[in-house]
Amino acid sequence: MGIIEKQATRNAIYSYLGAGLGFITILWQSHLFSTDENGLLRILVSVSMLFAQFSNLGFSTVTIKFFPFFKNKDKGHHGFLFYSLIVSVIGFALCYLGFYLFEDAIIADNLQKSKLFVDYLYYVMPLTFFTLFFFVFDAYLRATFSSVIGSFTKDLMQRIFILIAIAAYFFKLINFPIFIFWYITSTCLPTLILLFEIIRIKEWHIKPVKGFIDRKLSMEMMSLAVFSIFSTFSAAIILSIDVIMVNHKLGLSETGIYSIAFYFGSMITIPSRAIGRISSTMVAESFKKNDIDEIASIYKKSSNSLMMIGLLLFICVAINIDDVMKLLPVNFISGKSVILIVSAGYVVELSTGINQLIIINSRYYIYDTALALITVCLTVMLNNYLIPVYGIKGSAIATAATVIFVNILRYGFILWKYNIQPFDLNSFKVIVIAGFSATVGWFIPATHYFIIDILIKSSVIGGLFVLLMLKWEATPELNIKIRKNLKRFSISI
């Protein structure tokens, strides 16, 4: 776990710094821009993300699973990057053709409720292109155990540039069209930096080695790619369909409110992304060696740590929700339920650890595709039914229900096939500690200043949670790190 811990820690640092900047950005956006304009920013990113996942044709998954078989720096990894680039170019060409054929239909569907989206529709394909090749370069770097640069550029640096753009707009140095251009450019910049990083560390190898890929290996790679198209595209649909359907059924203004609230609710997933970036490579290596015990160890440790962090963050959000809503404009009040419901769903996802990464990297990856397709159908049906009835709250319910359902299925599948599961006595300890900390937090009296209330309640809950966790040895992996850091301040617990 040494590599995982070291890179996951750095990823987490960048992710949380980025989350802090993102928090400031979202708050500023909510007050500075109209709900329509906030909705535009979200819908552009969601649609381009969906297109990019399709354009990748499942090759990011192929990279993580099969790169260990190609890995040989002296031989340029047998030209693996070349195949990844070719596949992605073909995928983008197919996606661009589809966009061109259906552009008129997209415009007609959005002209009334989301005219602003139509006005800036021309940004979708350039943003798709750079998002796609960010996936390509990031997966390649992660496969070579260089996962930190992707996290730094996407989670931290990109947000810094966006925050600068917002400041420029606030001080009337630029108008809204220029801001959108700056926003899109900031989103594309990480791709170029990853490209330069690959060249800098001398991993730019695009000359394939003839004869290395035999028929058996090529068939296995193609098979995984085909099934991964469905699973990764389905995952993108799950992440984006709520925003797209809210926009379709309720318009761009409600999309803006939903997207801001969803951001707050999804912030608790940050530690999962940090650990997942490097864990996927380690799981692939373990499957190559058929080391199920190591996979079980990673599975259990990820669940234990992520459950603790997820529950702590959820409690802080839930206890402070009324004060948190005071940070946003009054017309965002309908987002309160969205924050709570979405964050509750993601607590379950965090608690089940790296279950999807295990299935994807196993010989049973086809089952993840089946699960993804089932999940997509459930997501679309629930959103289609619940949004007209409950508005943006309905979409939040659909998202949370889908997240919980699919993670229960993945948990059951891994238990069935490998007889491993992530929960133990420490999981029970974390839940008890969370319940006690939440109870204490609930009875903390309020002051007349909501910012002070947030700081006091979060500090008490967080301090109590960590103290109990250390005393009860509920999260051994995190406890070692926390004690190590506390010693620097001459604190011993």
JSON list of C-alpha atoms in Angstrom, two decimals, residues 42-43 45-47 49-50 235-245:
[
{"chain": "A", "resi": 42, "resn": "ARG", "atom": "CA", "xyz": [-22.97, 22.87, -15.97]},
{"chain": "A", "resi": 43, "resn": "ILE", "atom": "CA", "xyz": [-24.72, 21.67, -19.11]},
{"chain": "A", "resi": 45, "resn": "VAL", "atom": "CA", "xyz": [-19.47, 20.31, -19.10]},
{"chain": "A", "resi": 46, "resn": "SER", "atom": "CA", "xyz": [-22.04, 17.50, -18.71]},
{"chain": "A", "resi": 47, "resn": "VAL", "atom": "CA", "xyz": [-22.72, 17.12, -22.43]},
{"chain": "A", "resi": 49, "resn": "MET", "atom": "CA", "xyz": [-18.24, 14.70, -20.67]},
{"chain": "A", "resi": 50, "resn": "LEU", "atom": "CA", "xyz": [-20.87, 12.38, -22.08]},
{"chain": "A", "resi": 235, "resn": "ALA", "atom": "CA", "xyz": [-21.19, 5.69, -16.09]},
{"chain": "A", "resi": 236, "resn": "ALA", "atom": "CA", "xyz": [-21.05, 9.02, -17.93]},
{"chain": "A", "resi": 237, "resn": "ILE", "atom": "CA", "xyz": [-24.80, 8.89, -18.49]},
{"chain": "A", "resi": 238, "resn": "ILE", "atom": "CA", "xyz": [-25.34, 8.22, -14.80]},
{"chain": "A", "resi": 239, "resn": "LEU", "atom": "CA", "xyz": [-23.18, 11.25, -13.91]},
{"chain": "A", "resi": 240, "resn": "SER", "atom": "CA", "xyz": [-24.69, 13.56, -16.53]},
{"chain": "A", "resi": 241, "resn": "ILE", "atom": "CA", "xyz": [-28.22, 12.43, -17.28]},
{"chain": "A", "resi": 242, "resn": "ASP", "atom": "CA", "xyz": [-29.72, 14.15, -14.25]},
{"chain": "A", "resi": 243, "resn": "VAL", "atom": "CA", "xyz": [-28.46, 17.55, -15.42]},
{"chain": "A", "resi": 244, "resn": "ILE", "atom": "CA", "xyz": [-29.51, 16.88, -19.02]},
{"chain": "A", "resi": 245, "resn": "MET", "atom": "CA", "xyz": [-33.01, 15.70, -18.00]}
]
